[in-house]
Amino acid sequence: MIPQSCKIEQFFGQWESSVTYVACASDVDSYRMRDLLDLADPEALALWEGLELGYTDPAGHPLLREAIAGQYTRTEADHVTVCGGGAVEALFLVTNALLGPGDHAVVVWPAFEGLHRVIPALGAGFTTVRLDADHGWRLDLDAVRAAFRATTRALFVNFPHNPTGALPSRADFEALIALAAEAGVTVVSDEVYRYLEFEPGTTLPAASDLGDHTVSIGVLSKAYALAGLRVGWMATRDKALTRAARGIKDYTTVCASAPSEILALIALRAREQLVARSRRIILDNLVLADAFVRRHPGALAWEPPRATPMGFPKLLLPVPVEDFVRDLALEQGVLLLPDSVFDLDDQRFRIGLGRTVLPEALERLDDHLARRYRS
Ligand SMILES: Cc1ncc(COP(=O)(O)O)c(C=O)c1O
């Protein structure tokens, strides 16, 4: 099984080390080890100091699974499988467990590659349902229903959404889960940006709490700013899905790294502090990015994001977005992510709101627009 190559990883591989400002990242400035250890409670600190560096429980450390389950209402520790390869591994396991030759899936579009590139490699096919850019990145539920076939096994969704920052209403999200349940389709809900909503009270319920054939994917990379731990998880009350995914995990990572598990436990127990820091960085940058887009109405337009460390503006200049991104990287050392990475051709690029260098990157972008386009 060889999936099509991952465009986003190739793009970052090509550019990341040669630019000064990565202004399109999906994560937040990383938290430091010593600052994280300062947040440890006595139990977690004792676990850290006495840690034996052997194999760990393949399902995940029981205390870590309990802490993850603490984010859910009806999903328990037994329903959680910790993945030592991040959310990417969780998506890989779930996709492999759910789909085989001749099966069909529906993918809300655009989508992070981990949600769809593996599907064709398994001999399955998929139909995309596009978010509507002209109506606040709305998801058309009727279009999702119409995309279901007799062979549809899975619906892949990701809210809050990469790359648009879209966030549906709670009513729409619940209706989406209900229509999949009616059709007998398992919902794979990528919730890695959960808790990074801008408006208080807009956090969606977790899919795993809303149905028996739903799986929530989570990770410590985004809201917790701890991508280097590579700790992700899948949470589902579907026992057969858990069993199948764990069976596949015996051939991927087997178990998570022992130090990462304890650091993840510390982070989850200190969720409020870590998430508040990430939100602060993102919301400060959001104000600047929104003002920037408004200051350049001839060059840029966007539907402001409602969540996540990113937005997805449209380039209005008469230059292909790929060329614009390349010139900006070469001339100003600022990296944006063109929409071709998302298999789109819509003159958009992803801008990241999670890095504290964004103000300097915006200054460079301003300079670039003025020099090259008199915008
Ligand atoms: C929607 C989505 N899901 C999953 C992931 C994977 O996260 P990780 O690389 O930490 O496993 C990402 C990372 O950008 C993402 O944007």
CSV table of C-alpha atoms and ligand atoms in Angstrom, one decimal:
chain,number,residue,atom,x,y,z
A,1,MET,CA,0.0,0.0,0.0
A,2,ILE,CA,1.8,3.1,-1.2
A,3,PRO,CA,-0.2,6.4,-0.8
A,4,GLN,CA,0.3,9.3,-3.1
A,5,SER,CA,3.1,11.5,-1.8
A,6,CYS,CA,2.2,14.0,0.9
A,7,LYS,CA,2.3,17.5,-0.7
A,8,ILE,CA,2.4,19.5,2.5
A,9,GLU,CA,5.4,17.5,3.9
A,10,GLN,CA,7.1,17.9,0.6
A,11,PHE,CA,6.4,21.7,0.5
A,12,PHE,CA,7.7,22.2,4.0
A,13,GLY,CA,10.7,20.0,3.3
A,14,GLN,CA,11.5,22.1,0.2
A,15,TRP,CA,11.2,25.6,1.9
A,16,GLU,CA,11.1,25.5,5.7
A,17,SER,CA,14.9,25.6,6.3
A,18,SER,CA,15.6,28.4,3.7
A,19,VAL,CA,13.1,31.0,5.0
A,20,THR,CA,13.3,33.3,8.1
A,21,TYR,CA,9.6,33.4,8.8
A,22,VAL,CA,7.3,30.4,8.6
A,23,ALA,CA,4.0,32.3,8.3
A,24,CYS,CA,1.8,29.3,7.4
A,25,ALA,CA,2.3,26.8,10.2
A,26,SER,CA,-0.8,25.0,11.6
A,27,ASP,CA,0.6,24.8,15.1
A,28,VAL,CA,1.5,27.3,17.8
A,29,ASP,CA,5.0,28.3,19.1
A,30,SER,CA,6.1,25.2,21.0
A,31,TYR,CA,6.0,25.0,24.7
A,32,ARG,CA,9.3,24.5,26.4
A,33,MET,CA,10.2,21.3,28.3
A,34,ARG,CA,11.2,23.1,31.5
A,35,ASP,CA,8.0,25.2,31.5
A,36,LEU,CA,5.9,22.1,31.0
A,37,LEU,CA,7.6,20.3,33.9
A,38,ASP,CA,6.9,23.3,36.1
A,39,LEU,CA,3.2,22.5,35.6
A,40,ALA,CA,3.4,18.9,36.8
A,41,ASP,CA,1.4,17.9,39.8
A,42,PRO,CA,3.2,15.7,42.5
A,43,GLU,CA,1.8,12.4,41.1
A,44,ALA,CA,2.9,13.2,37.5
A,45,LEU,CA,6.3,14.6,38.6
A,46,ALA,CA,7.0,11.3,40.5
A,47,LEU,CA,6.0,9.3,37.4
A,48,TRP,CA,8.4,11.5,35.4
A,49,GLU,CA,11.3,11.2,37.8
A,50,GLY,CA,10.9,7.4,38.3
A,51,LEU,CA,10.1,6.6,34.7
A,52,GLU,CA,11.4,3.3,33.3
A,53,LEU,CA,12.2,3.6,29.7
A,54,GLY,CA,10.7,0.4,28.5
A,55,TYR,CA,7.8,-0.5,26.2
A,56,THR,CA,4.5,1.1,27.3
A,57,ASP,CA,0.9,-0.2,27.4
A,58,PRO,CA,-0.1,-0.5,23.7
A,59,ALA,CA,-3.4,1.2,24.3
A,60,GLY,CA,-1.7,4.0,26.2
A,61,HIS,CA,-0.8,4.7,29.8
A,62,PRO,CA,-4.0,4.2,31.9
A,63,LEU,CA,-3.7,7.6,33.5
A,64,LEU,CA,-3.1,9.3,30.1
A,65,ARG,CA,-6.2,7.6,28.7
A,66,GLU,CA,-8.2,8.7,31.7
A,67,ALA,CA,-7.0,12.3,31.2
A,68,ILE,CA,-7.9,12.2,27.5
A,69,ALA,CA,-11.3,10.8,28.4
A,70,GLY,CA,-11.7,13.8,30.7
A,71,GLN,CA,-12.2,15.9,27.6
A,72,TYR,CA,-15.3,13.9,26.7
A,73,THR,CA,-18.7,13.3,28.3
A,74,ARG,CA,-19.7,9.8,27.2
A,75,THR,CA,-16.4,8.5,26.0
A,76,GLU,CA,-14.4,6.6,28.6
A,77,ALA,CA,-10.7,5.6,29.1
A,78,ASP,CA,-11.3,2.2,27.6
A,79,HIS,CA,-12.6,3.9,24.4
A,80,VAL,CA,-9.3,5.8,24.0
A,81,THR,CA,-6.2,4.5,22.1
A,82,VAL,CA,-3.1,6.5,22.4
A,83,CYS,CA,-1.0,6.8,19.2
A,84,GLY,CA,2.7,7.5,19.4
A,85,GLY,CA,2.7,8.8,15.9
A,86,GLY,CA,0.4,11.7,16.5
A,87,ALA,CA,-3.0,12.3,14.9
A,88,VAL,CA,-1.6,11.2,11.6
A,89,GLU,CA,-1.1,7.7,12.9
A,90,ALA,CA,-4.7,7.7,14.4
A,91,LEU,CA,-6.1,8.7,11.0
A,92,PHE,CA,-4.0,6.1,9.3
A,93,LEU,CA,-5.2,3.3,11.6
A,94,VAL,CA,-8.8,4.3,11.4
A,95,THR,CA,-8.8,4.6,7.6
A,96,ASN,CA,-7.1,1.2,7.3
A,97,ALA,CA,-9.6,-0.3,9.7
A,98,LEU,CA,-12.7,1.1,8.0
A,99,LEU,CA,-11.9,0.9,4.3
A,100,GLY,CA,-11.0,-1.8,1.8
A,101,PRO,CA,-11.2,-2.5,-2.0
A,102,GLY,CA,-14.5,-1.3,-3.4
A,103,ASP,CA,-15.5,0.8,-0.4
A,104,HIS,CA,-16.5,4.4,-0.7
A,105,ALA,CA,-16.0,7.4,1.6
A,106,VAL,CA,-17.1,11.0,1.7
A,107,VAL,CA,-14.6,13.7,2.6
A,108,VAL,CA,-15.4,17.3,3.5
A,109,TRP,CA,-13.2,19.5,1.2
A,110,PRO,CA,-10.6,20.9,1.3
A,111,ALA,CA,-9.0,18.5,3.6
A,112,PHE,CA,-5.7,17.8,5.4
A,113,GLU,CA,-4.0,15.1,3.5
A,114,GLY,CA,-4.0,12.5,6.3
A,115,LEU,CA,-7.8,12.5,5.9
A,116,HIS,CA,-7.8,11.3,2.3
A,117,ARG,CA,-4.5,10.3,0.6
A,118,VAL,CA,-4.5,6.8,2.1
A,119,ILE,CA,-8.0,6.0,0.8
A,120,PRO,CA,-7.2,5.3,-2.8
A,121,ALA,CA,-4.1,3.3,-1.7
A,122,LEU,CA,-6.5,0.9,0.0
A,123,GLY,CA,-8.5,0.3,-3.2
A,124,ALA,CA,-11.3,2.5,-2.0
A,125,GLY,CA,-12.8,5.6,-3.6
A,126,PHE,CA,-14.1,8.9,-2.2
A,127,THR,CA,-16.4,11.8,-3.1
A,128,THR,CA,-15.6,15.3,-1.9
A,129,VAL,CA,-18.2,17.8,-0.5
A,130,ARG,CA,-16.8,21.4,-0.6
A,131,LEU,CA,-17.3,24.0,2.1
A,132,ASP,CA,-18.9,27.1,0.6
A,133,ALA,CA,-16.4,30.0,0.7
A,134,ASP,CA,-19.2,32.5,-0.3
A,135,HIS,CA,-21.2,31.6,2.8
A,136,GLY,CA,-18.7,31.6,5.6
A,137,TRP,CA,-17.3,28.1,4.6
A,138,ARG,CA,-20.7,26.6,5.3
A,139,LEU,CA,-21.1,22.8,4.9
A,140,ASP,CA,-24.1,21.8,2.8
A,141,LEU,CA,-25.7,18.9,4.7
A,142,ASP,CA,-27.9,18.0,1.8
A,143,ALA,CA,-24.8,17.6,-0.4
A,144,VAL,CA,-23.3,15.3,2.2
A,145,ARG,CA,-26.5,13.2,2.2
A,146,ALA,CA,-26.5,13.1,-1.6
A,147,ALA,CA,-22.9,11.9,-1.7
A,148,PHE,CA,-23.6,8.8,0.3
A,149,ARG,CA,-23.8,5.5,-1.7
A,150,ALA,CA,-24.7,2.0,-0.7
A,151,THR,CA,-20.9,1.3,-0.4
A,152,THR,CA,-20.1,4.4,1.7
A,153,ARG,CA,-18.4,3.3,4.9
A,154,ALA,CA,-17.0,6.5,6.3
A,155,LEU,CA,-17.4,10.3,6.4
A,156,PHE,CA,-14.2,12.2,7.1
A,157,VAL,CA,-14.7,15.6,8.6
A,158,ASN,CA,-12.4,18.1,10.4
A,159,PHE,CA,-13.9,20.9,12.5
A,160,PRO,CA,-12.4,23.3,13.5
A,161,HIS,CA,-11.1,23.2,10.0
A,162,ASN,CA,-7.7,23.2,8.4
A,163,PRO,CA,-7.1,25.3,6.3
A,164,THR,CA,-10.2,27.6,6.4
A,165,GLY,CA,-10.7,28.0,10.1
A,166,ALA,CA,-14.3,27.1,9.6
A,167,LEU,CA,-16.5,26.0,12.5
A,168,PRO,CA,-20.1,24.9,12.0
A,169,SER,CA,-22.9,25.6,14.5
A,170,ARG,CA,-23.5,22.9,17.1
A,171,ALA,CA,-26.9,22.2,15.5
A,172,ASP,CA,-25.3,21.6,12.1
A,173,PHE,CA,-22.6,19.4,13.5
A,174,GLU,CA,-25.1,17.3,15.4
A,175,ALA,CA,-27.3,17.1,12.3
A,176,LEU,CA,-24.2,15.9,10.3
A,177,ILE,CA,-23.5,13.1,12.8
A,178,ALA,CA,-27.2,12.1,12.8
A,179,LEU,CA,-27.4,11.9,9.0
A,180,ALA,CA,-24.3,9.7,8.9
A,181,ALA,CA,-25.8,7.5,11.6
A,182,GLU,CA,-29.1,7.2,9.6
A,183,ALA,CA,-27.1,6.1,6.6
A,184,GLY,CA,-25.0,3.6,8.6
A,185,VAL,CA,-21.8,5.5,7.9
A,186,THR,CA,-19.0,5.9,10.4
A,187,VAL,CA,-17.9,9.4,11.1
A,188,VAL,CA,-14.2,10.0,11.4
A,189,SER,CA,-14.0,13.4,13.1
A,190,ASP,CA,-10.6,15.1,13.1
A,191,GLU,CA,-10.8,17.4,16.2
A,192,VAL,CA,-7.2,18.3,16.5
A,193,TYR,CA,-8.0,22.0,16.6
A,194,ARG,CA,-10.6,21.6,19.4
A,195,TYR,CA,-10.4,24.3,22.0
A,196,LEU,CA,-9.0,26.8,19.6
A,197,GLU,CA,-12.3,28.4,18.9
A,198,PHE,CA,-12.3,32.2,19.0
A,199,GLU,CA,-15.8,32.8,20.6
A,200,PRO,CA,-16.3,31.4,24.0
A,201,GLY,CA,-19.0,28.7,24.1
A,202,THR,CA,-18.5,27.6,20.5
A,203,THR,CA,-16.5,24.4,21.2
A,204,LEU,CA,-18.4,21.6,19.4
A,205,PRO,CA,-19.3,18.4,21.3
A,206,ALA,CA,-16.9,15.6,20.4
A,207,ALA,CA,-18.2,13.2,17.8
A,208,SER,CA,-17.4,10.2,19.9
A,209,ASP,CA,-19.9,11.5,22.5
A,210,LEU,CA,-22.6,11.9,19.9
A,211,GLY,CA,-22.8,8.4,18.4
A,212,ASP,CA,-21.8,4.8,18.6
A,213,HIS,CA,-20.2,4.7,15.2
A,214,THR,CA,-18.1,7.9,15.4
A,215,VAL,CA,-14.5,8.4,16.2
A,216,SER,CA,-12.8,11.5,17.5
A,217,ILE,CA,-9.2,12.1,16.6
A,218,GLY,CA,-7.1,14.3,18.9
A,219,VAL,CA,-3.5,15.4,19.4
A,220,LEU,CA,-1.3,17.5,21.6
A,221,SER,CA,0.3,19.3,18.7
A,222,LYS,CA,-2.1,22.2,18.2
A,223,ALA,CA,-4.0,23.6,21.2
A,224,TYR,CA,-1.4,22.3,23.6
A,225,ALA,CA,1.6,23.4,21.4
A,226,LEU,CA,3.4,20.2,22.0
A,227,ALA,CA,3.9,18.7,18.5
A,228,GLY,CA,7.2,17.2,19.4
A,229,LEU,CA,5.6,14.7,21.8
A,230,ARG,CA,3.9,13.1,18.8
A,231,VAL,CA,1.1,12.0,21.1
A,232,GLY,CA,-2.3,11.7,19.4
A,233,TRP,CA,-5.3,9.5,20.0
A,234,MET,CA,-8.5,8.0,18.7
A,235,ALA,CA,-11.5,7.8,20.9
A,236,THR,CA,-14.6,5.7,19.9
A,237,ARG,CA,-17.3,3.7,21.6
A,238,ASP,CA,-17.2,1.4,18.5
A,239,LYS,CA,-15.4,-1.7,20.0
A,240,ALA,CA,-14.9,-3.4,16.7
A,241,LEU,CA,-13.2,-0.3,15.3
A,242,THR,CA,-11.0,0.0,18.4
A,243,ARG,CA,-10.0,-3.7,18.1
A,244,ALA,CA,-9.2,-3.4,14.4
A,245,ALA,CA,-7.2,-0.2,14.8
A,246,ARG,CA,-5.2,-1.5,17.7
A,247,GLY,CA,-4.4,-4.6,15.6
A,248,ILE,CA,-3.0,-2.4,12.9
A,249,LYS,CA,-1.0,-0.3,15.4
A,250,ASP,CA,1.0,-3.5,16.2
A,251,TYR,CA,2.6,-2.9,12.8
A,252,THR,CA,3.1,0.9,13.1
A,253,THR,CA,4.3,2.2,16.5
A,254,VAL,CA,3.2,-0.6,18.8
A,255,CYS,CA,3.1,1.8,21.8
A,256,ALA,CA,3.8,5.5,22.5
A,257,SER,CA,7.2,6.7,23.8
A,258,ALA,CA,7.4,6.5,27.6
A,259,PRO,CA,8.6,10.0,28.2
A,260,SER,CA,6.1,11.5,25.8
A,261,GLU,CA,3.2,9.8,27.6
A,262,ILE,CA,4.1,11.3,31.0
A,263,LEU,CA,4.7,14.7,29.5
A,264,ALA,CA,1.3,14.4,27.7
A,265,LEU,CA,-0.3,13.5,31.0
A,266,ILE,CA,1.2,16.7,32.6
A,267,ALA,CA,-0.1,18.8,29.7
A,268,LEU,CA,-3.6,17.4,29.7
A,269,ARG,CA,-3.9,18.0,33.4
A,270,ALA,CA,-2.8,21.6,32.8
A,271,ARG,CA,-5.1,22.1,29.9
A,272,GLU,CA,-6.4,25.5,30.9
A,273,GLN,CA,-3.0,27.1,31.1
A,274,LEU,CA,-1.7,25.6,27.9
A,275,VAL,CA,-4.8,26.3,25.8
A,276,ALA,CA,-5.0,29.9,27.2
A,277,ARG,CA,-1.5,30.6,26.1
A,278,SER,CA,-2.2,29.2,22.6
A,279,ARG,CA,-5.4,31.2,22.3
A,280,ARG,CA,-3.7,34.4,23.4
A,281,ILE,CA,-1.0,34.1,20.7
A,282,ILE,CA,-3.6,33.2,18.0
A,283,LEU,CA,-6.1,36.0,19.0
A,284,ASP,CA,-3.4,38.6,19.0
A,285,ASN,CA,-2.3,37.6,15.5
A,286,LEU,CA,-5.9,37.4,14.3
A,287,VAL,CA,-6.4,41.1,15.0
A,288,LEU,CA,-3.2,41.9,13.1
A,289,ALA,CA,-3.9,39.6,10.1
A,290,ASP,CA,-7.5,40.8,9.8
A,291,ALA,CA,-6.3,44.5,9.8
A,292,PHE,CA,-3.7,43.6,7.2
A,293,VAL,CA,-6.2,42.0,4.9
A,294,ARG,CA,-8.5,45.0,5.2
A,295,ARG,CA,-5.6,47.4,4.5
A,296,HIS,CA,-4.9,45.6,1.2
A,297,PRO,CA,-8.4,45.3,-0.4
A,298,GLY,CA,-6.9,45.2,-3.9
A,299,ALA,CA,-4.6,42.3,-3.1
A,300,LEU,CA,-6.3,40.2,-0.5
A,301,ALA,CA,-9.8,39.1,0.7
A,302,TRP,CA,-10.8,36.6,3.3
A,303,GLU,CA,-13.7,35.1,5.2
A,304,PRO,CA,-12.1,35.4,8.7
A,305,PRO,CA,-11.5,32.1,10.5
A,306,ARG,CA,-13.7,31.3,13.5
A,307,ALA,CA,-11.2,28.9,15.1
A,308,THR,CA,-7.7,27.3,14.6
A,309,PRO,CA,-4.3,28.9,14.2
A,310,MET,CA,-4.9,29.7,10.5
A,311,GLY,CA,-6.8,31.6,7.8
A,312,PHE,CA,-7.2,31.0,4.1
A,313,PRO,CA,-7.2,34.3,2.2
A,314,LYS,CA,-7.7,34.8,-1.5
A,315,LEU,CA,-5.0,36.5,-3.6
A,316,LEU,CA,-6.7,39.1,-5.9
A,317,LEU,CA,-3.6,40.1,-7.8
A,318,PRO,CA,-3.1,39.0,-11.4
A,319,VAL,CA,-0.3,36.5,-10.5
A,320,PRO,CA,-0.7,32.8,-9.9
A,321,VAL,CA,-0.6,32.2,-6.1
A,322,GLU,CA,2.2,29.6,-6.5
A,323,ASP,CA,4.4,32.3,-8.1
A,324,PHE,CA,3.4,34.8,-5.4
A,325,VAL,CA,4.4,32.4,-2.7
A,326,ARG,CA,7.7,31.5,-4.3
A,327,ASP,CA,8.7,35.1,-4.9
A,328,LEU,CA,7.7,36.1,-1.3
A,329,ALA,CA,9.9,33.2,0.0
A,330,LEU,CA,12.9,34.0,-2.1
A,331,GLU,CA,12.8,37.8,-1.8
A,332,GLN,CA,11.5,38.3,1.7
A,333,GLY,CA,12.1,35.0,3.5
A,334,VAL,CA,8.4,34.6,4.4
A,335,LEU,CA,6.7,31.3,3.8
A,336,LEU,CA,3.0,31.0,2.9
A,337,LEU,CA,1.3,27.8,1.8
A,338,PRO,CA,-0.4,27.8,-1.6
A,339,ASP,CA,-3.8,26.1,-2.0
A,340,SER,CA,-2.4,23.6,-4.5
A,341,VAL,CA,-1.2,21.6,-1.5
A,342,PHE,CA,-4.9,21.1,-0.8
A,343,ASP,CA,-5.5,20.1,-4.4
A,344,LEU,CA,-7.3,23.4,-5.0
A,345,ASP,CA,-6.8,26.0,-7.7
A,346,ASP,CA,-8.6,28.9,-6.1
A,347,GLN,CA,-5.8,31.5,-5.7
A,348,ARG,CA,-5.8,31.0,-1.9
A,349,PHE,CA,-3.0,30.5,0.6
A,350,ARG,CA,-2.9,29.5,4.2
A,351,ILE,CA,-1.5,31.9,6.7
A,352,GLY,CA,-0.6,30.8,10.2
A,353,LEU,CA,-1.7,32.6,13.3
A,354,GLY,CA,0.2,30.6,15.9
A,355,ARG,CA,3.7,32.0,15.7
A,356,THR,CA,4.8,35.1,17.5
A,357,VAL,CA,6.9,36.1,14.5
A,358,LEU,CA,3.8,36.8,12.5
A,359,PRO,CA,4.0,40.6,13.0
A,360,GLU,CA,7.4,40.8,11.4
A,361,ALA,CA,6.3,38.5,8.6
A,362,LEU,CA,3.4,40.8,7.9
A,363,GLU,CA,5.8,43.7,7.7
A,364,ARG,CA,7.8,41.9,5.0
A,365,LEU,CA,4.6,41.0,3.2
A,366,ASP,CA,3.6,44.6,3.3
A,367,ASP,CA,6.9,45.6,1.8
A,368,HIS,CA,6.6,42.9,-0.9
A,369,LEU,CA,3.1,44.1,-1.9
A,370,ALA,CA,4.3,47.7,-2.0
A,371,ARG,CA,7.5,47.0,-4.1
A,372,ARG,CA,6.1,44.4,-6.5
A,373,TYR,CA,2.4,45.4,-6.8
A,374,ARG,CA,2.1,48.9,-5.4
A,375,SER,CA,-0.8,47.6,-3.4
B,1,LIG,C1,-6.6,18.5,10.4
B,1,LIG,C2,-5.3,17.8,10.9
B,1,LIG,N1,-5.3,16.6,11.3
B,1,LIG,C3,-4.2,16.0,11.7
B,1,LIG,C4,-3.0,16.6,11.8
B,1,LIG,C5,-1.8,15.9,12.2
B,1,LIG,O1,-1.3,16.3,13.4
B,1,LIG,P1,0.1,15.6,13.8
B,1,LIG,O2,1.1,15.9,12.8
B,1,LIG,O3,0.5,16.3,15.1
B,1,LIG,O4,-0.1,14.2,14.0
B,1,LIG,C6,-2.9,17.9,11.3
B,1,LIG,C7,-1.6,18.6,11.3
B,1,LIG,O5,-1.5,19.6,10.7
B,1,LIG,C8,-4.1,18.5,10.8
B,1,LIG,O6,-4.1,19.8,10.4
